[in-house]
mmCIF file of C-alpha atoms in Angstrom:
data_model
loop_
_atom_site.group_PDB
_atom_site.id
_atom_site.type_symbol
_atom_site.label_atom_id
_atom_site.label_comp_id
_atom_site.label_asym_id
_atom_site.label_seq_id
_atom_site.Cartn_x
_atom_site.Cartn_y
_atom_site.Cartn_z
ATOM 1 C CA MET U 236 -11.903 -2.619 -10.030
ATOM 2 C CA LYS U 237 -13.349 -5.105 -7.618
ATOM 3 C CA ARG U 238 -16.041 -3.789 -5.360
ATOM 4 C CA THR U 239 -14.464 -5.282 -2.267
ATOM 5 C CA HIS U 240 -10.868 -6.248 -3.069
ATOM 6 C CA LEU U 241 -10.566 -7.210 0.611
ATOM 7 C CA SER U 242 -7.094 -8.587 0.049
ATOM 8 C CA THR U 243 -5.833 -5.125 -0.797
ATOM 9 C CA VAL U 244 -6.965 -3.882 2.616
ATOM 10 C CA VAL U 245 -4.645 -6.366 4.261
ATOM 11 C CA VAL U 246 -1.828 -5.538 1.892
ATOM 12 C CA ALA U 247 -2.126 -1.858 2.707
ATOM 13 C CA LEU U 248 -2.143 -2.554 6.423
ATOM 14 C CA LEU U 249 1.065 -4.521 6.007
ATOM 15 C CA LEU U 250 2.666 -1.782 3.918
ATOM 16 C CA VAL U 251 2.572 -3.785 0.753
ATOM 17 C CA THR U 252 1.777 -1.971 -2.432
ATOM 18 C CA ALA U 253 -1.909 -2.148 -3.271
ATOM 19 C CA GLY U 254 -5.049 -0.037 -3.261
ATOM 20 C CA CYS U 255 -8.755 0.133 -3.776
ATOM 21 C CA LEU U 256 -8.423 0.133 -7.539
ATOM 22 C CA GLY U 257 -5.195 -1.823 -7.270
ATOM 23 C CA ALA U 258 -1.739 -0.275 -7.188
ATOM 24 C CA VAL U 259 -1.035 2.153 -9.984
ATOM 25 C CA GLY U 260 1.897 3.511 -11.890
ATOM 26 C CA SER U 261 4.698 5.425 -13.464
ATOM 27 C CA GLY U 262 4.244 5.625 -17.211
ATOM 28 C CA ASP U 263 7.529 3.877 -18.065
ATOM 29 C CA ASP U 264 7.791 1.963 -21.331
ATOM 30 C CA ASP U 265 5.473 -0.990 -20.759
ATOM 31 C CA ALA U 266 5.212 -4.077 -22.933
ATOM 32 C CA SER U 267 1.550 -4.382 -21.999
ATOM 33 C CA VAL U 268 0.595 -1.102 -23.627
ATOM 34 C CA ASP U 269 0.554 -0.457 -27.356
ATOM 35 C CA ASP U 270 1.144 3.279 -27.621
ATOM 36 C CA SER U 271 0.091 3.276 -31.246
ATOM 37 C CA GLY U 272 -3.464 2.450 -30.169
ATOM 38 C CA ASP U 273 -6.438 2.559 -32.485
ATOM 39 C CA GLU U 274 -7.537 5.580 -34.416
ATOM 40 C CA GLU U 275 -8.856 8.114 -31.925
ATOM 41 C CA LEU U 276 -12.608 8.319 -31.652
ATOM 42 C CA PRO U 277 -14.195 11.707 -32.245
ATOM 43 C CA GLU U 278 -14.788 13.460 -28.924
ATOM 44 C CA ALA U 279 -18.557 13.205 -29.408
ATOM 45 C CA GLU U 280 -18.264 9.387 -29.485
ATOM 46 C CA LEU U 281 -16.215 9.101 -26.280
ATOM 47 C CA PRO U 282 -18.163 8.143 -23.134
ATOM 48 C CA ASP U 283 -19.033 10.637 -20.426
ATOM 49 C CA ALA U 284 -16.117 10.836 -17.968
ATOM 50 C CA ASP U 285 -18.153 10.620 -14.756
ATOM 51 C CA GLU U 286 -20.217 7.731 -16.078
ATOM 52 C CA LEU U 287 -17.047 5.910 -17.162
ATOM 53 C CA LEU U 288 -15.495 6.375 -13.714
ATOM 54 C CA GLU U 289 -18.608 4.995 -12.035
ATOM 55 C CA ALA U 290 -18.599 2.043 -14.419
ATOM 56 C CA ALA U 291 -14.953 1.309 -13.584
ATOM 57 C CA VAL U 292 -15.694 1.416 -9.858
ATOM 58 C CA ASN U 293 -18.413 -1.214 -10.350
ATOM 59 C CA ALA U 294 -16.752 -3.217 -13.125
ATOM 60 C CA GLU U 295 -16.685 -6.453 -11.096
ATOM 61 C CA SER U 296 -20.406 -6.845 -11.775
ATOM 62 C CA ASN U 297 -19.642 -7.173 -15.502
ATOM 63 C CA VAL U 298 -17.282 -10.157 -15.253
ATOM 64 C CA GLU U 299 -17.330 -13.533 -13.519
ATOM 65 C CA THR U 300 -13.562 -14.029 -13.331
ATOM 66 C CA VAL U 301 -10.326 -12.212 -14.122
ATOM 67 C CA GLN U 302 -6.886 -13.802 -14.454
ATOM 68 C CA GLY U 303 -3.615 -12.649 -15.882
ATOM 69 C CA ILE U 304 -0.107 -11.319 -15.403
ATOM 70 C CA GLN U 305 0.348 -7.852 -13.893
ATOM 71 C CA THR U 306 3.421 -5.679 -13.626
ATOM 72 C CA ILE U 307 3.609 -3.203 -10.741
ATOM 73 C CA THR U 308 6.054 -0.329 -11.166
ATOM 74 C CA MET U 309 7.024 2.242 -8.538
ATOM 75 C CA ASP U 310 8.937 5.342 -9.632
ATOM 76 C CA ASP U 311 10.255 8.155 -7.415
ATOM 77 C CA GLY U 312 11.640 10.154 -10.332
ATOM 78 C CA THR U 313 15.181 8.784 -10.059
ATOM 79 C CA GLU U 314 14.713 5.039 -9.588
ATOM 80 C CA THR U 315 12.205 2.437 -10.766
ATOM 81 C CA VAL U 316 11.307 -0.803 -8.952
ATOM 82 C CA THR U 317 9.209 -3.451 -10.685
ATOM 83 C CA THR U 318 7.287 -6.490 -9.411
ATOM 84 C CA THR U 319 5.444 -9.006 -11.589
ATOM 85 C CA GLN U 320 2.626 -11.134 -10.212
ATOM 86 C CA GLU U 321 0.092 -13.650 -11.468
ATOM 87 C CA VAL U 322 -3.447 -12.906 -10.299
ATOM 88 C CA TRP U 323 -6.819 -14.645 -10.202
ATOM 89 C CA GLU U 324 -10.115 -12.994 -9.166
ATOM 90 C CA ARG U 325 -13.574 -14.540 -8.894
ATOM 91 C CA GLY U 326 -16.661 -12.807 -7.596
ATOM 92 C CA PRO U 327 -16.474 -9.930 -5.143
ATOM 93 C CA ASP U 328 -14.073 -11.447 -2.610
ATOM 94 C CA GLN U 329 -12.062 -14.399 -3.978
ATOM 95 C CA TYR U 330 -8.577 -13.353 -4.928
ATOM 96 C CA ARG U 331 -5.052 -14.725 -5.331
ATOM 97 C CA ALA U 332 -1.743 -13.074 -6.206
ATOM 98 C CA ASP U 333 1.569 -14.938 -6.567
ATOM 99 C CA ILE U 334 4.802 -12.986 -6.976
ATOM 100 C CA VAL U 335 6.567 -14.143 -10.149
ATOM 101 C CA GLU U 336 9.534 -11.771 -10.212
ATOM 102 C CA ALA U 337 10.625 -8.749 -8.181
ATOM 103 C CA ASP U 338 13.487 -6.237 -8.272
ATOM 104 C CA GLU U 339 13.414 -6.042 -4.468
ATOM 105 C CA PRO U 340 12.553 -8.743 -1.887
ATOM 106 C CA GLU U 341 8.828 -8.763 -1.129
ATOM 107 C CA PRO U 342 7.557 -9.273 2.443
ATOM 108 C CA ILE U 343 4.668 -11.346 1.049
ATOM 109 C CA ASP U 344 5.004 -13.817 -1.818
ATOM 110 C CA VAL U 345 1.443 -15.165 -1.921
ATOM 111 C CA ILE U 346 -1.932 -13.646 -0.964
ATOM 112 C CA VAL U 347 -5.052 -15.827 -1.108
ATOM 113 C CA SER U 348 -8.640 -14.980 -0.163
ATOM 114 C CA ASP U 349 -11.469 -17.514 -0.344
ATOM 115 C CA GLY U 350 -14.041 -14.940 0.767
ATOM 116 C CA SER U 351 -13.909 -15.739 4.469
ATOM 117 C CA THR U 352 -10.189 -16.137 5.203
ATOM 118 C CA ILE U 353 -7.120 -14.384 3.844
ATOM 119 C CA TRP U 354 -3.711 -16.065 3.880
ATOM 120 C CA MET U 355 -0.407 -14.239 3.373
ATOM 121 C CA TYR U 356 2.787 -16.254 2.969
ATOM 122 C CA ASP U 357 6.434 -15.171 3.188
ATOM 123 C CA GLU U 358 8.550 -17.849 1.534
ATOM 124 C CA ASP U 359 11.930 -16.576 2.795
ATOM 125 C CA ASP U 360 10.857 -16.735 6.445
ATOM 126 C CA ASN U 361 8.470 -19.658 5.863
ATOM 127 C CA GLU U 362 5.820 -17.678 7.731
ATOM 128 C CA ALA U 363 2.080 -17.638 7.026
ATOM 129 C CA VAL U 364 -0.406 -15.106 8.385
ATOM 130 C CA GLN U 365 -4.102 -15.943 8.596
ATOM 131 C CA MET U 366 -6.880 -13.356 8.793
ATOM 132 C CA GLU U 367 -10.540 -14.183 9.354
ATOM 133 C CA LEU U 368 -12.611 -11.558 7.554
ATOM 134 C CA GLY U 369 -15.809 -11.748 9.591
ATOM 135 C CA PHE U 370 -17.715 -9.370 7.286
ATOM 136 C CA ASP U 371 -21.454 -9.711 6.796
ATOM 137 C CA GLN U 372 -23.194 -8.334 3.718
ATOM 138 C CA ALA U 373 -23.902 -4.957 5.331
ATOM 139 C CA ASP U 374 -20.247 -4.568 6.355
ATOM 140 C CA GLU U 375 -19.133 -5.530 2.875
ATOM 141 C CA GLU U 376 -21.421 -3.010 1.199
ATOM 142 C CA ALA U 377 -20.293 -0.280 3.579
ATOM 143 C CA LEU U 378 -16.658 -1.103 2.827
ATOM 144 C CA ASN U 379 -17.327 -1.001 -0.911
ATOM 145 C CA ASP U 380 -19.076 2.354 -0.646
ATOM 146 C CA GLY U 381 -16.247 3.732 1.478
ATOM 147 C CA PHE U 382 -13.637 2.708 -1.085
ATOM 148 C CA ALA U 383 -15.587 4.218 -3.954
ATOM 149 C CA ASP U 384 -16.307 7.463 -2.093
ATOM 150 C CA ALA U 385 -12.674 7.856 -1.026
ATOM 151 C CA PHE U 386 -11.299 7.236 -4.505
ATOM 152 C CA THR U 387 -13.668 9.629 -6.262
ATOM 153 C CA ALA U 388 -13.745 12.403 -3.609
ATOM 154 C CA ASP U 389 -12.754 15.852 -4.909
ATOM 155 C CA THR U 390 -12.010 14.439 -8.368
ATOM 156 C CA ASP U 391 -12.204 16.010 -11.815
ATOM 157 C CA ALA U 392 -12.456 13.396 -14.581
ATOM 158 C CA SER U 393 -11.947 13.644 -18.341
ATOM 159 C CA VAL U 394 -11.752 11.074 -21.136
ATOM 160 C CA GLU U 395 -8.580 11.712 -23.131
ATOM 161 C CA GLY U 396 -9.023 9.162 -25.901
ATOM 162 C CA THR U 397 -8.385 5.476 -26.589
ATOM 163 C CA ASP U 398 -5.430 3.098 -26.397
ATOM 164 C CA THR U 399 -4.592 -0.616 -26.237
ATOM 165 C CA VAL U 400 -3.536 -2.564 -23.117
ATOM 166 C CA ALA U 401 -2.877 -6.334 -23.124
ATOM 167 C CA ASP U 402 -4.195 -6.431 -26.705
ATOM 168 C CA ARG U 403 -7.560 -4.993 -25.642
ATOM 169 C CA ASP U 404 -9.146 -1.654 -26.544
ATOM 170 C CA VAL U 405 -9.368 0.797 -23.667
ATOM 171 C CA TYR U 406 -10.560 4.300 -22.892
ATOM 172 C CA VAL U 407 -8.030 6.578 -21.207
ATOM 173 C CA LEU U 408 -9.561 8.351 -18.199
ATOM 174 C CA GLU U 409 -7.605 11.179 -16.568
ATOM 175 C CA LEU U 410 -8.379 12.037 -12.933
ATOM 176 C CA THR U 411 -7.154 15.149 -11.151
ATOM 177 C CA GLY U 412 -7.430 15.745 -7.431
ATOM 178 C CA ASP U 413 -9.263 18.991 -6.700
ATOM 179 C CA GLY U 414 -9.701 19.531 -2.965
ATOM 180 C CA ASP U 415 -8.460 18.582 0.486
ATOM 181 C CA ASP U 416 -10.123 15.138 0.417
ATOM 182 C CA ALA U 417 -8.460 13.996 -2.819
ATOM 183 C CA LEU U 418 -6.342 10.864 -2.338
ATOM 184 C CA TYR U 419 -4.114 11.631 -5.280
ATOM 185 C CA GLU U 420 -2.530 14.468 -7.166
ATOM 186 C CA SER U 421 -3.269 12.782 -10.483
ATOM 187 C CA ALA U 422 -4.383 9.399 -11.781
ATOM 188 C CA THR U 423 -4.933 7.732 -15.132
ATOM 189 C CA LEU U 424 -7.101 4.673 -15.708
ATOM 190 C CA TRP U 425 -6.986 2.636 -18.913
ATOM 191 C CA ILE U 426 -10.500 1.141 -18.886
ATOM 192 C CA ASP U 427 -11.449 -1.889 -20.949
ATOM 193 C CA GLN U 428 -14.079 -0.873 -23.497
ATOM 194 C CA GLU U 429 -15.912 -4.209 -23.244
ATOM 195 C CA THR U 430 -16.007 -4.834 -19.474
ATOM 196 C CA ASP U 431 -15.203 -1.386 -17.939
ATOM 197 C CA TYR U 432 -12.447 -3.144 -15.959
ATOM 198 C CA PRO U 433 -9.292 -0.994 -15.427
ATOM 199 C CA LEU U 434 -6.458 -2.824 -17.196
ATOM 200 C CA LYS U 435 -3.820 -0.270 -16.310
ATOM 201 C CA GLN U 436 -3.730 2.383 -13.615
ATOM 202 C CA GLU U 437 -1.270 5.110 -12.745
ATOM 203 C CA ILE U 438 -1.471 7.223 -9.583
ATOM 204 C CA THR U 439 0.625 9.890 -7.916
ATOM 205 C CA PRO U 440 -0.614 10.430 -4.329
ATOM 206 C CA ALA U 441 -1.570 13.834 -3.007
ATOM 207 C CA VAL U 442 0.366 13.509 0.264
ATOM 208 C CA GLY U 443 3.642 11.982 1.378
ATOM 209 C CA GLU U 444 6.774 11.467 -0.638
ATOM 210 C CA SER U 445 6.136 11.629 -4.372
ATOM 211 C CA VAL U 446 6.144 8.079 -5.742
ATOM 212 C CA THR U 447 4.099 7.162 -8.790
ATOM 213 C CA THR U 448 2.835 3.590 -8.888
ATOM 214 C CA THR U 449 1.573 1.695 -11.929
ATOM 215 C CA MET U 450 -0.243 -1.615 -12.205
ATOM 216 C CA ALA U 451 -0.704 -2.904 -15.744
ATOM 217 C CA PHE U 452 -1.878 -6.205 -17.166
ATOM 218 C CA GLU U 453 0.563 -7.741 -19.630
ATOM 219 C CA GLU U 454 -1.886 -10.599 -20.213
ATOM 220 C CA VAL U 455 -5.527 -10.824 -19.150
ATOM 221 C CA THR U 456 -8.558 -13.038 -19.711
ATOM 222 C CA PHE U 457 -12.113 -12.635 -18.479
ATOM 223 C CA ASP U 458 -14.805 -15.170 -17.608
ATOM 224 C CA GLU U 459 -12.654 -18.289 -17.898
ATOM 225 C CA GLU U 460 -13.298 -20.989 -15.299
ATOM 226 C CA ILE U 461 -10.912 -20.972 -12.316
ATOM 227 C CA ASP U 462 -10.379 -24.118 -10.239
ATOM 228 C CA ASP U 463 -11.510 -23.839 -6.613
ATOM 229 C CA GLU U 464 -8.036 -24.903 -5.481
ATOM 230 C CA ILE U 465 -6.616 -21.581 -6.681
ATOM 231 C CA PHE U 466 -8.422 -19.856 -3.811
ATOM 232 C CA THR U 467 -7.350 -22.426 -1.227
ATOM 233 C CA PHE U 468 -4.042 -22.127 0.602
ATOM 234 C CA GLU U 469 -2.315 -24.853 2.590
ATOM 235 C CA PRO U 470 0.813 -23.557 4.324
ATOM 236 C CA PRO U 471 3.848 -25.868 4.443
ATOM 237 C CA GLU U 472 3.806 -28.230 7.405
ATOM 238 C CA ASP U 473 6.882 -26.589 8.938
ATOM 239 C CA ALA U 474 5.669 -23.011 8.399
ATOM 240 C CA GLU U 475 5.132 -20.681 11.340
ATOM 241 C CA ILE U 476 1.427 -19.765 11.448
ATOM 242 C CA ARG U 477 0.466 -16.346 12.773
ATOM 243 C CA GLU U 478 -2.907 -14.699 13.346
ATOM 244 C CA PHE U 479 -3.320 -11.295 11.731
ATOM 245 C CA ASP U 480 -4.872 -9.776 14.854
ATOM 246 C CA ASP U 481 -1.706 -10.671 16.773
ATOM 247 C CA LEU U 482 0.362 -8.612 14.329
ATOM 248 C CA MET U 483 -1.586 -5.393 14.786
ATOM 249 C CA PRO U 484 -0.011 -2.793 17.113
ATOM 250 C CA GLN U 485 -1.573 -2.505 20.543
ATOM 251 C CA GLN U 486 -2.527 0.742 22.271
ATOM 252 C CA TYR U 487 -0.859 1.209 25.674
ATOM 253 C CA ALA U 488 -1.701 3.545 28.538
ATOM 254 C CA ASP U 489 1.880 4.757 28.856
ATOM 255 C CA VAL U 490 5.473 4.063 27.854
ATOM 256 C CA ASP U 491 6.154 1.795 30.849
ATOM 257 C CA ALA U 492 3.300 -0.535 29.881
ATOM 258 C CA ALA U 493 4.607 -0.847 26.326
ATOM 259 C CA ASP U 494 8.169 -1.274 27.561
ATOM 260 C CA ALA U 495 7.119 -4.346 29.542
ATOM 261 C CA ASP U 496 5.809 -6.097 26.382
ATOM 262 C CA VAL U 497 8.475 -5.410 23.745
ATOM 263 C CA PRO U 498 11.969 -6.979 23.585
ATOM 264 C CA PHE U 499 13.846 -3.669 23.824
ATOM 265 C CA ASP U 500 13.777 -0.466 25.849
ATOM 266 C CA VAL U 501 11.162 1.998 24.634
ATOM 267 C CA PRO U 502 12.695 5.502 24.669
ATOM 268 C CA GLN U 503 11.338 8.243 26.910
ATOM 269 C CA PRO U 504 12.653 11.336 25.107
ATOM 270 C CA ASP U 505 12.865 14.891 26.339
ATOM 271 C CA VAL U 506 10.328 16.779 24.195
ATOM 272 C CA PRO U 507 9.361 20.469 24.154
ATOM 273 C CA ALA U 508 7.133 21.409 27.101
ATOM 274 C CA GLU U 509 4.151 22.235 24.889
ATOM 275 C CA TYR U 510 3.953 18.649 23.578
ATOM 276 C CA THR U 511 1.821 16.041 25.345
ATOM 277 C CA LEU U 512 1.998 12.274 24.828
ATOM 278 C CA GLU U 513 -1.219 11.247 23.044
ATOM 279 C CA SER U 514 -0.662 7.600 22.173
ATOM 280 C CA VAL U 515 1.721 4.687 22.595
ATOM 281 C CA LEU U 516 1.521 1.893 20.014
ATOM 282 C CA ALA U 517 3.686 -1.225 20.066
ATOM 283 C CA GLY U 518 3.664 -4.755 18.752
ATOM 284 C CA GLU U 519 5.105 -7.309 16.347
ATOM 285 C CA ASN U 520 4.354 -7.483 12.630
ATOM 286 C CA MET U 521 5.760 -9.618 9.798
ATOM 287 C CA VAL U 522 8.939 -7.543 9.804
ATOM 288 C CA GLY U 523 9.654 -7.371 13.545
ATOM 289 C CA TRP U 524 8.888 -5.502 16.764
ATOM 290 C CA SER U 525 8.276 -1.750 16.866
ATOM 291 C CA ALA U 526 6.987 0.974 19.171
ATOM 292 C CA THR U 527 5.727 4.449 18.303
ATOM 293 C CA LEU U 528 5.087 7.413 20.596
ATOM 294 C CA GLN U 529 2.960 10.272 19.291
ATOM 295 C CA TYR U 530 2.845 13.724 20.836
ATOM 296 C CA THR U 531 0.759 16.786 19.955
ATOM 297 C CA ASP U 532 0.599 20.405 21.067
ATOM 298 C CA ASP U 533 -2.333 22.819 21.423
ATOM 299 C CA THR U 534 -2.124 23.817 17.758
ATOM 300 C CA GLY U 535 -2.423 20.234 16.502
ATOM 301 C CA SER U 536 1.234 20.010 15.524
ATOM 302 C CA PHE U 537 2.508 16.463 15.994
ATOM 303 C CA LEU U 538 5.757 14.751 16.922
ATOM 304 C CA THR U 539 6.477 11.018 16.597
ATOM 305 C CA VAL U 540 9.261 8.920 18.087
ATOM 306 C CA GLY U 541 9.720 5.370 16.840
ATOM 307 C CA VAL U 542 11.994 2.405 17.494
ATOM 308 C CA ALA U 543 12.111 -0.957 15.706
ATOM 309 C CA ASP U 544 14.316 -4.031 15.871
ATOM 310 C CA GLU U 545 13.814 -4.938 12.198
ATOM 311 C CA ALA U 546 12.924 -1.811 10.261
ATOM 312 C CA GLN U 547 11.282 -2.300 6.860
ATOM 313 C CA ASP U 548 13.755 -1.342 4.144
ATOM 314 C CA PRO U 549 12.318 1.473 2.031
ATOM 315 C CA VAL U 550 11.528 0.776 -1.602
ATOM 316 C CA PHE U 551 13.624 3.811 -2.491
ATOM 317 C CA GLU U 552 16.550 5.207 -0.575
ATOM 318 C CA PRO U 553 15.305 8.689 0.405
ATOM 319 C CA ASP U 554 17.381 11.815 -0.133
ATOM 320 C CA SER U 555 18.869 12.786 3.221
ATOM 321 C CA ASP U 556 21.781 14.626 4.790
ATOM 322 C CA PRO U 557 24.235 12.900 7.144
ATOM 323 C CA LEU U 558 24.890 14.081 10.701
ATOM 324 C CA GLU U 559 26.300 12.742 13.961
ATOM 325 C CA ILE U 560 24.513 12.454 17.282
ATOM 326 C CA ASP U 561 27.108 11.769 19.993
ATOM 327 C CA ASP U 562 29.313 9.764 17.595
ATOM 328 C CA VAL U 563 26.270 7.879 16.232
ATOM 329 C CA ASP U 564 25.789 8.220 12.470
ATOM 330 C CA ALA U 565 22.366 9.620 11.607
ATOM 331 C CA THR U 566 20.480 11.210 8.722
ATOM 332 C CA ILE U 567 17.988 14.034 8.437
ATOM 333 C CA ARG U 568 15.510 14.581 5.619
ATOM 334 C CA GLU U 569 12.497 16.693 4.739
ATOM 335 C CA VAL U 570 9.460 14.534 3.988
ATOM 336 C CA THR U 571 7.188 17.489 3.231
ATOM 337 C CA GLU U 572 7.484 21.250 3.533
ATOM 338 C CA THR U 573 6.469 20.992 7.194
ATOM 339 C CA ARG U 574 7.650 17.513 8.257
ATOM 340 C CA THR U 575 11.258 16.469 8.912
ATOM 341 C CA ILE U 576 12.663 13.128 10.095
ATOM 342 C CA VAL U 577 15.879 12.277 11.921
ATOM 343 C CA GLU U 578 16.846 8.580 11.707
ATOM 344 C CA TRP U 579 19.710 6.487 13.090
ATOM 345 C CA GLU U 580 20.703 2.963 14.091
ATOM 346 C CA ASP U 581 22.174 2.080 17.453
ATOM 347 C CA ASP U 582 22.833 -1.326 19.050
ATOM 348 C CA GLY U 583 20.735 -3.187 16.467
ATOM 349 C CA LEU U 584 17.722 -0.860 16.739
ATOM 350 C CA THR U 585 16.435 1.748 14.289
ATOM 351 C CA TYR U 586 15.195 5.039 15.727
ATOM 352 C CA THR U 587 13.191 7.845 14.125
ATOM 353 C CA VAL U 588 12.147 11.267 15.378
ATOM 354 C CA GLY U 589 9.855 13.235 13.108
ATOM 355 C CA GLY U 590 7.349 16.016 13.090
ATOM 356 C CA GLU U 591 6.523 19.630 12.408
ATOM 357 C CA LEU U 592 9.491 21.039 14.315
ATOM 358 C CA THR U 593 12.759 22.625 13.273
ATOM 359 C CA ALA U 594 15.753 20.452 12.479
ATOM 360 C CA ASP U 595 17.548 21.711 15.607
ATOM 361 C CA GLU U 596 14.583 20.781 17.810
ATOM 362 C CA LEU U 597 14.371 17.283 16.336
ATOM 363 C CA ILE U 598 18.108 16.745 16.736
ATOM 364 C CA GLU U 599 17.894 17.829 20.374
ATOM 365 C CA ILE U 600 15.139 15.269 20.987
ATOM 366 C CA ALA U 601 17.240 12.604 19.258
ATOM 367 C CA GLU U 602 20.203 13.500 21.488
ATOM 368 C CA SER U 603 18.077 12.857 24.571
ATOM 369 C CA ILE U 604 17.455 9.309 23.315
ATOM 370 C CA VAL U 605 21.060 8.584 22.361
ATOM 371 C CA HIS U 606 22.207 9.751 25.772
#
């Protein structure tokens, strides 16, 4: 794990699979892992689990460079989507990832960080996004500490044995979330015995829809020289250049203010009397324009209403039930035990209404928008 991995922050903000320790996975058959492994070490010879986890969090200090081929797999229990990328890492903040092959179209094909600037490039749209990091050493250390604290919060760790990943010996570290602050339900790290660097990771998150993500090296080398040009990106001359700050949603005082800035009408739904509008966010990202209204009541229950002109296609088609709202085809689905979402398309726009309300209440709110 890199101590900063600043590029993954951007990826997460843009809803691209990544994470502090890198994206992690599903446990499918993987060419990068030799399940036969070496002969298991006696338990007394295995490292202490907490010490091994700490070493993995700080593994960047043990290597100068990392480069290789990684396969990222996402699995929702019924479908698997795989992306393969070539990666280069040098020091705490120089990073590059190029998509080699993907089952589904990726919104970003190349990510490059030279330590001060991050570039993201979408080949299909010939669009490049530039982000100036602007971190000083204190900010960087705080960010590192925050990542490490978040990943290890409310975690029980145990070393389950040894294995082989990318032809290298690894320890298998099992992590189990144990508390409200845990980021994941379960996680497994395959940690290189020589460098402490995680060569494969598998995580199932603690909240949201259950998707297990795996990132595994098929090939990897450490401490080989990397040309400076790898961490330099020159967008094509005809590419559209965007600034990352311009793609972040803006906070508006009310719906009318947001409506004046976006290229569609922002809905003003009829919501239950106990709900108050708390925030209005709107703006353009690499996918398109969107606006989100969030309401809350006195108990902290929330309700969100969203509209977008180019909604991001989900990695997996969620299980949902069809319904009609005034002759408009819609779907309804339970995201969690307490959260339900109604979604539909109308006149080129995608609408969502979701929250901790009954299905009938959400449908009634949706009807007020369709009308």
